[in-house]
PDB file of C-alpha atoms in Angstrom:
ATOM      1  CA  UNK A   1      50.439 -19.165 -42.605  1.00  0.00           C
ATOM      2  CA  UNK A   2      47.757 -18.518 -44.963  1.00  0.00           C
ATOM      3  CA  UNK A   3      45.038 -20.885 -42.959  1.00  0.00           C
ATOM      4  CA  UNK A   4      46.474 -18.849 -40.022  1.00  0.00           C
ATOM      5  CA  UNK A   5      44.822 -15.422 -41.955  1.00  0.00           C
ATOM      6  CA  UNK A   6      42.002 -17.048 -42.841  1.00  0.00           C
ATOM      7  CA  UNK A   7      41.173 -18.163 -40.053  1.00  0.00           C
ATOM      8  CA  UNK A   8      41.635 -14.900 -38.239  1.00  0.00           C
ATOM      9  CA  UNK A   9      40.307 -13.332 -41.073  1.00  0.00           C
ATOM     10  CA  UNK A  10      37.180 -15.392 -40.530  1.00  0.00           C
ATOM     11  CA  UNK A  11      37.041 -14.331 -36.396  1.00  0.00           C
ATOM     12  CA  UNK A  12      37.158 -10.796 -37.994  1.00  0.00           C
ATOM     13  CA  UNK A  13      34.953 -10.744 -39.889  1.00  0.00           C
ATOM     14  CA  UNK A  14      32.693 -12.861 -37.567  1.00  0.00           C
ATOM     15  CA  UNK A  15      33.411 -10.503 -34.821  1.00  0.00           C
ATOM     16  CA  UNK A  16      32.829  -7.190 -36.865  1.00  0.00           C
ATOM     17  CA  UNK A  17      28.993  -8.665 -37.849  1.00  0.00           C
ATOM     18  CA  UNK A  18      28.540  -9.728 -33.437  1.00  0.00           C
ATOM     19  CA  UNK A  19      29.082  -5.779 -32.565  1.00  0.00           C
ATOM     20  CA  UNK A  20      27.360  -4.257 -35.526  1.00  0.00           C
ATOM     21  CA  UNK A  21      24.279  -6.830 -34.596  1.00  0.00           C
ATOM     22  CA  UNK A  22      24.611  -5.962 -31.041  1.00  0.00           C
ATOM     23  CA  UNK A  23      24.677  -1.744 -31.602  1.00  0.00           C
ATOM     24  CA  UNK A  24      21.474  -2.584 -33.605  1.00  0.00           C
ATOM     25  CA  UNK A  25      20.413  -4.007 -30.278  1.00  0.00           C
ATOM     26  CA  UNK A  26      20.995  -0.884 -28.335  1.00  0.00           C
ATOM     27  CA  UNK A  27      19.509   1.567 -30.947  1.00  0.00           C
ATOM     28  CA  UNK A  28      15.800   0.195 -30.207  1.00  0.00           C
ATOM     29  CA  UNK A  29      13.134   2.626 -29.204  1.00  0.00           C
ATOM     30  CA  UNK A  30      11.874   3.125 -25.350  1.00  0.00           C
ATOM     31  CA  UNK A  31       9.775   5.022 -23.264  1.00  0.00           C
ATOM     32  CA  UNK A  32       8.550   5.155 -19.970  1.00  0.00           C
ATOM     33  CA  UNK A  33       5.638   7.021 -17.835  1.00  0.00           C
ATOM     34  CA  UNK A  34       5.999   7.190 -14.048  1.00  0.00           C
ATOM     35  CA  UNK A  35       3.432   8.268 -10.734  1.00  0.00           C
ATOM     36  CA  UNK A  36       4.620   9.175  -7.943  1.00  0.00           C
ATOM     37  CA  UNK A  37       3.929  11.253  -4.618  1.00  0.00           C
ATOM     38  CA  UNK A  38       1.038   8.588  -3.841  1.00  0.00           C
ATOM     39  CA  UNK A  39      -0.577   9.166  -0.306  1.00  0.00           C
ATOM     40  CA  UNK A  40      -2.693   7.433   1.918  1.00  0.00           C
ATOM     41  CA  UNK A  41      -4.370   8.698   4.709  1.00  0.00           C
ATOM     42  CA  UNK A  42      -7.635   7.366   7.311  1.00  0.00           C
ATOM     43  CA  UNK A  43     -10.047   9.961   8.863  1.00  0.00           C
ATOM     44  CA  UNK A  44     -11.215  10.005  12.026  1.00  0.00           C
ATOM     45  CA  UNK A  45     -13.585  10.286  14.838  1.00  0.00           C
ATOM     46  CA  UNK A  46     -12.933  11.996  18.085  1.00  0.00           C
ATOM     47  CA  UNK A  47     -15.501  13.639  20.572  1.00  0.00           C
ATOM     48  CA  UNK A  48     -14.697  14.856  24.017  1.00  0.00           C
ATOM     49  CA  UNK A  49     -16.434  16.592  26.407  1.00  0.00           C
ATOM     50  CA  UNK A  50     -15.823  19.591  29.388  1.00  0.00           C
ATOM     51  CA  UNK A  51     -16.381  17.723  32.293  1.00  0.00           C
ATOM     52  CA  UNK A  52     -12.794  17.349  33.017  1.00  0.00           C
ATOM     53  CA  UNK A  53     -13.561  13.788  34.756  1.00  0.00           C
ATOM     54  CA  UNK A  54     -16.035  15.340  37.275  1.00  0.00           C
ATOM     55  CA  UNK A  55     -19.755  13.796  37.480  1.00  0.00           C
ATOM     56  CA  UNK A  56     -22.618  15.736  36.644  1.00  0.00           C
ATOM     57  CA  UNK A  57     -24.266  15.149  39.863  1.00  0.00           C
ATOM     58  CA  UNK A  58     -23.226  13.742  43.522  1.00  0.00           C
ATOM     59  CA  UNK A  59     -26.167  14.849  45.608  1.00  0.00           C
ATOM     60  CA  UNK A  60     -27.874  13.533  48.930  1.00  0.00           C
ATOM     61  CA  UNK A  61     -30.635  14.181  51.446  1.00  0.00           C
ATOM     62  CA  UNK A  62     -33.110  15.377  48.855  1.00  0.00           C
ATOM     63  CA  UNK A  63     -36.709  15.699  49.120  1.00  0.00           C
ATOM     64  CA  UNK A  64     -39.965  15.025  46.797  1.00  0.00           C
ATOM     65  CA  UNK A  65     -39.693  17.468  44.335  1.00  0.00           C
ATOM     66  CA  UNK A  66     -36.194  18.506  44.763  1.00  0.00           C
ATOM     67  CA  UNK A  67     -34.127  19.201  41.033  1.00  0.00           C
ATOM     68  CA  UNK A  68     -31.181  18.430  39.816  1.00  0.00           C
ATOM     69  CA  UNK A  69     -29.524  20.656  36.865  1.00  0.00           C
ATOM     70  CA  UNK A  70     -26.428  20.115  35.264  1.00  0.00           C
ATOM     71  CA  UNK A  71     -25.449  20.372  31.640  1.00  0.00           C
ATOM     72  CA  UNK A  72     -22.182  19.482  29.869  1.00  0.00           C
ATOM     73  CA  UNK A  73     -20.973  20.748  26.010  1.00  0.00           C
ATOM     74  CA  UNK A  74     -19.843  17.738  23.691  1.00  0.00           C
ATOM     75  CA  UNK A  75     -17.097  18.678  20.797  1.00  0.00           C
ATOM     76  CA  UNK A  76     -16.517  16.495  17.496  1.00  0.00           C
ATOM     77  CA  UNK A  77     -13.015  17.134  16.433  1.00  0.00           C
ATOM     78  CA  UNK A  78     -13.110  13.808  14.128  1.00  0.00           C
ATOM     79  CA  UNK A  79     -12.453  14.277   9.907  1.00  0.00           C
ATOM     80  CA  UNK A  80     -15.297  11.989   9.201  1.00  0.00           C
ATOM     81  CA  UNK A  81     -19.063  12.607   9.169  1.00  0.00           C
ATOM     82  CA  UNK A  82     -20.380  11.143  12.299  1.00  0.00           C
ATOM     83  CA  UNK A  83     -23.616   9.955  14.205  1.00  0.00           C
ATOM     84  CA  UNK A  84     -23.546  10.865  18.446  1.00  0.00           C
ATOM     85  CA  UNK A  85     -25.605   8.573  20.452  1.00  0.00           C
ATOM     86  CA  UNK A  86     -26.139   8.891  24.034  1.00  0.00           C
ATOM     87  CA  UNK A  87     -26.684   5.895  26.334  1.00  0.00           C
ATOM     88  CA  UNK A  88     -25.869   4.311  30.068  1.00  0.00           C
ATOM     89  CA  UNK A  89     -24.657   0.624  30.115  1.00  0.00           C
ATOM     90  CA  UNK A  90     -25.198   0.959  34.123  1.00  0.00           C
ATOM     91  CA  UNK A  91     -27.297  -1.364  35.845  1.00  0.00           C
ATOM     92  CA  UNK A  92     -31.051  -0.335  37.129  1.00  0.00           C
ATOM     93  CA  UNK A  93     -30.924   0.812  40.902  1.00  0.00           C
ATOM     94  CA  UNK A  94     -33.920   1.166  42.804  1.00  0.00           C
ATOM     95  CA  UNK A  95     -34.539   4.826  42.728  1.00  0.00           C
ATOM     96  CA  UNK A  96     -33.995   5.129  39.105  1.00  0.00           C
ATOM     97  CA  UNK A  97     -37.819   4.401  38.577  1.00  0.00           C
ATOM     98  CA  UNK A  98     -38.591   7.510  41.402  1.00  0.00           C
ATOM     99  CA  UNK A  99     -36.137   9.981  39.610  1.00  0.00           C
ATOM    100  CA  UNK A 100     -37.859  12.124  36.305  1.00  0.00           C
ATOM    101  CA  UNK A 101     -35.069  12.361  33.687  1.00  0.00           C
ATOM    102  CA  UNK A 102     -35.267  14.895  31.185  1.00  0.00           C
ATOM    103  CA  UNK A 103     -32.706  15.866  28.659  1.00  0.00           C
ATOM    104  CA  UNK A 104     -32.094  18.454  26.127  1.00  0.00           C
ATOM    105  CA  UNK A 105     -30.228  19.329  23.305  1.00  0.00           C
ATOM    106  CA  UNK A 106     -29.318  23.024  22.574  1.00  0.00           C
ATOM    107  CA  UNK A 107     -26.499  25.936  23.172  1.00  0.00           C
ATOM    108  CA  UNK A 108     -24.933  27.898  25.408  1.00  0.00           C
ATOM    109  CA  UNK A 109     -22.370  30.538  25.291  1.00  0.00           C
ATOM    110  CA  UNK A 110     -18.677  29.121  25.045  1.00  0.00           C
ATOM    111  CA  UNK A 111     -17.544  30.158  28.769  1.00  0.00           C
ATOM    112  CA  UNK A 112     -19.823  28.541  30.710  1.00  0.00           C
ATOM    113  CA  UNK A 113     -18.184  25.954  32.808  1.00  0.00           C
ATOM    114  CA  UNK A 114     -19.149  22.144  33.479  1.00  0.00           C
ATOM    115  CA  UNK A 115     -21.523  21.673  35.517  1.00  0.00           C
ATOM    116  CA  UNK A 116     -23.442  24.977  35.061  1.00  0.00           C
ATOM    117  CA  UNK A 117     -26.057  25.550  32.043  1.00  0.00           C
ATOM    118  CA  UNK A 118     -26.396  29.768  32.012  1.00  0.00           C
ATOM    119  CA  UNK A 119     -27.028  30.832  29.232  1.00  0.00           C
ATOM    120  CA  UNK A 120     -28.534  27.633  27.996  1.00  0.00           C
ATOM    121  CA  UNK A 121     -31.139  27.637  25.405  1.00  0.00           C
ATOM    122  CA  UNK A 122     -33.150  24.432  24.451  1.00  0.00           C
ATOM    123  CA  UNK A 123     -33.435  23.477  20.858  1.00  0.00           C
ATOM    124  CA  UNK A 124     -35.496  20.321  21.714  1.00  0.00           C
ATOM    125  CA  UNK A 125     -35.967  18.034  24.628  1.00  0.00           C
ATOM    126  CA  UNK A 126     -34.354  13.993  23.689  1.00  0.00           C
ATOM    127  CA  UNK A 127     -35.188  11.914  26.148  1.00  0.00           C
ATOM    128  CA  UNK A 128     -38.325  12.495  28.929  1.00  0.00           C
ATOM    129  CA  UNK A 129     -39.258   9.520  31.328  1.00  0.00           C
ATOM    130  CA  UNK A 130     -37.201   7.916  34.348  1.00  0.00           C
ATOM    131  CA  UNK A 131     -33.814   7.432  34.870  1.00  0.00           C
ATOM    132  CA  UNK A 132     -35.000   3.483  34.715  1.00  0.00           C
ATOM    133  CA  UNK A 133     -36.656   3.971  31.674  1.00  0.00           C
ATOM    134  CA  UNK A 134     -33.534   5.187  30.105  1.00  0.00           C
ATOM    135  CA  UNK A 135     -31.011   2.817  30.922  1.00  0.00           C
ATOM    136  CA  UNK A 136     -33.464   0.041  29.862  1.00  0.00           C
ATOM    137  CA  UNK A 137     -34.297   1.505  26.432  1.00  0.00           C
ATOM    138  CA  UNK A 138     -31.045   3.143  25.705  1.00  0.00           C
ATOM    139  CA  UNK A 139     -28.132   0.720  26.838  1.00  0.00           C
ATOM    140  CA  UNK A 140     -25.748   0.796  23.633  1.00  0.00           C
ATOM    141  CA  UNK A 141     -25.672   2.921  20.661  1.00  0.00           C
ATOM    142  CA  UNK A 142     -27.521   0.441  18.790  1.00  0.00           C
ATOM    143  CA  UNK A 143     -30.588   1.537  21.005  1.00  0.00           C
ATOM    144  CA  UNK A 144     -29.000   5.257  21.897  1.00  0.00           C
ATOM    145  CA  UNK A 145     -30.507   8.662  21.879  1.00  0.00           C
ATOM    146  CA  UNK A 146     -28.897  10.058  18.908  1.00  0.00           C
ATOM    147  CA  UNK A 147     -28.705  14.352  18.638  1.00  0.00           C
ATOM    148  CA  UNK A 148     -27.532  16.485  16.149  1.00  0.00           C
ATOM    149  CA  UNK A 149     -26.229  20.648  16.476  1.00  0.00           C
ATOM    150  CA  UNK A 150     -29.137  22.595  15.273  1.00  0.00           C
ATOM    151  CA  UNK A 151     -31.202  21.173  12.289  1.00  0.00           C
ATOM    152  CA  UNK A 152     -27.932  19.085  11.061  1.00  0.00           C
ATOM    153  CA  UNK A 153     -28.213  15.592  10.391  1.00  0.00           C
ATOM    154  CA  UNK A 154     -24.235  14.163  11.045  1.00  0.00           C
ATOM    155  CA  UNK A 155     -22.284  15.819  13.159  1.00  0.00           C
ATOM    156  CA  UNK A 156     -19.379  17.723  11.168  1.00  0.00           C
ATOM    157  CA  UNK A 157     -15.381  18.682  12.686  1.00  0.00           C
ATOM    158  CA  UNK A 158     -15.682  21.371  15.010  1.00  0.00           C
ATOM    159  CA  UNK A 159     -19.005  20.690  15.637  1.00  0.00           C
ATOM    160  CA  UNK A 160     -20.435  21.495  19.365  1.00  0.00           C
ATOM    161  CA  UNK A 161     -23.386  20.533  21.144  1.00  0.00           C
ATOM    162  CA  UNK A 162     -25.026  20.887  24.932  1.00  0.00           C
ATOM    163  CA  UNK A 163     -27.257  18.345  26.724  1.00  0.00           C
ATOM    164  CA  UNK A 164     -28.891  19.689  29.673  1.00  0.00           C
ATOM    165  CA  UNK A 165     -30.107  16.821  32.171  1.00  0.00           C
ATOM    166  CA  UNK A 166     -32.835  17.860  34.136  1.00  0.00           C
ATOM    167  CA  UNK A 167     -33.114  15.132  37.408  1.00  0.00           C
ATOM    168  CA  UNK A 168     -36.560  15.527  39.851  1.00  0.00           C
ATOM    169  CA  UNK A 169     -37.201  13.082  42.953  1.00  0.00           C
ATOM    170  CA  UNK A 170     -40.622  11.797  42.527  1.00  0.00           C
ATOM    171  CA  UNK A 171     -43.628  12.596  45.384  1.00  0.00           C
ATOM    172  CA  UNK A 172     -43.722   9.103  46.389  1.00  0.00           C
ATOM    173  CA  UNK A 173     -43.117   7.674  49.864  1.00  0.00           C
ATOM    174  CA  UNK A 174     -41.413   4.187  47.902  1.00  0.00           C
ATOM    175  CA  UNK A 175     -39.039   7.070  47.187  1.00  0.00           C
ATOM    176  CA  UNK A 176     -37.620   7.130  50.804  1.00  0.00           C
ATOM    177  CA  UNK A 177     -34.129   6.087  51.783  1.00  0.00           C
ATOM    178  CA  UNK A 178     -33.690   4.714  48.497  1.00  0.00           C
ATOM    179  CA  UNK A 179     -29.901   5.691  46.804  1.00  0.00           C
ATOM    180  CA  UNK A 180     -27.892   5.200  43.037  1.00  0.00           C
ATOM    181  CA  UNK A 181     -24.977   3.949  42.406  1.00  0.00           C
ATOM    182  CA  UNK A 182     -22.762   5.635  40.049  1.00  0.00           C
ATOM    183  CA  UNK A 183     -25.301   6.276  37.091  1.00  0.00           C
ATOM    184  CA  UNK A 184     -22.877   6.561  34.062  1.00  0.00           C
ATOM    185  CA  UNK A 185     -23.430   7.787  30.760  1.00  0.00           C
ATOM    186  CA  UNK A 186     -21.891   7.608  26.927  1.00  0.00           C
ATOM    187  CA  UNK A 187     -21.464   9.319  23.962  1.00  0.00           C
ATOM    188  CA  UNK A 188     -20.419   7.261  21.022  1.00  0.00           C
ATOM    189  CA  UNK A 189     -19.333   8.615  17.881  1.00  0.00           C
ATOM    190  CA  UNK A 190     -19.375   6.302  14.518  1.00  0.00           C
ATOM    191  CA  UNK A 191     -18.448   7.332  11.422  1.00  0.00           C
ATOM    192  CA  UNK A 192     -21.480   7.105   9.056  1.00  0.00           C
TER     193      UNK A 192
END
């Protein structure tokens, strides 16, 4: 009987030291530091324009010196900083090199409607040659005709901007029976 209490005197005492040793475990110092509400969020680049799918121009039967007018208002709704460029991937057609092509950057007031430029007022003219000319020197927005509103140099959210396109059949006879396709033309917006 007495090994009996010494030996559970022994698990005792054994056992008392195990859960004082193992509060002195739980006692140790902590801290911790947290961040939360992290966010992540890309900007963007979006220009449209107020053609509402129309062309700017479908006209026939015209004569040496006849004129073409049409403008159409761009609009940058995009986050980011952008460049425009305007270009025409479409292939050469053999009255582009008889038809002047001017176009010009500027304003007019907000109600106008595609295709009609009242009210326009020219802040500078882009592009002056051939329709020819253009389409083989401006073909991507690598090579594009790039425009900015006003004196700006990126084009900002909210930002608006006009391009009047000023078409005139050329006096010469070569000039005669000779028809476009579809000439088509882009505005690309990149981020900077």
């Amino acid at each position: 009987m007495r090994r009996l209490r010494a030996v559970l005197s022994t698990f005792l005492v054994v056992g008392a030291v195990g859960l004082v040793a193992g509060a002195g475990t739980f006692a140790a110092f902590s801290a911790t530091s947290g961040n939360s509400g992290n966010t992540f969020a890309a900007g963007t680049v979006a220009l449209s324009d107020n053609d509402a799918g129309s062309a700017m121009w479908g006209v026939t039967n015209r004569i040496p010196g006849d004129t073409v007018t049409t403008c159409i208002r761009l609009s940058y709704t995009g986050t980011l900083a952008a460049d425009v460029k305007l270009y025409s991937a479409s292939s050469v057609d053999t009255v582009d090199q008889y038809l002047n092509l001017s176009v010009d950057k500027g304003t007019m007031p907000a109600g106008t409607t595609f295709p009609n430029c009242t009210g326009f007022s020219s802040e500078s003219t882009i592009y002056s040659g051939t329709v020819q000319g253009f389409k083989n020197s401006n073909n991507a927005y690598g090579n594009g005709v790039g425009a900015y509103p006003g004196a700006q140099t990126q084009w900002n959210q909210n930002d608006t901007l006009v391009y009047r396109f000023t078409l005139t059949l050329q006096n010469n006879n070569n000039a005669q029976g000779l028809t476009t396709g579809l000439h088509s033309f882009t505005w690309e917006a990149q981020n900077q």
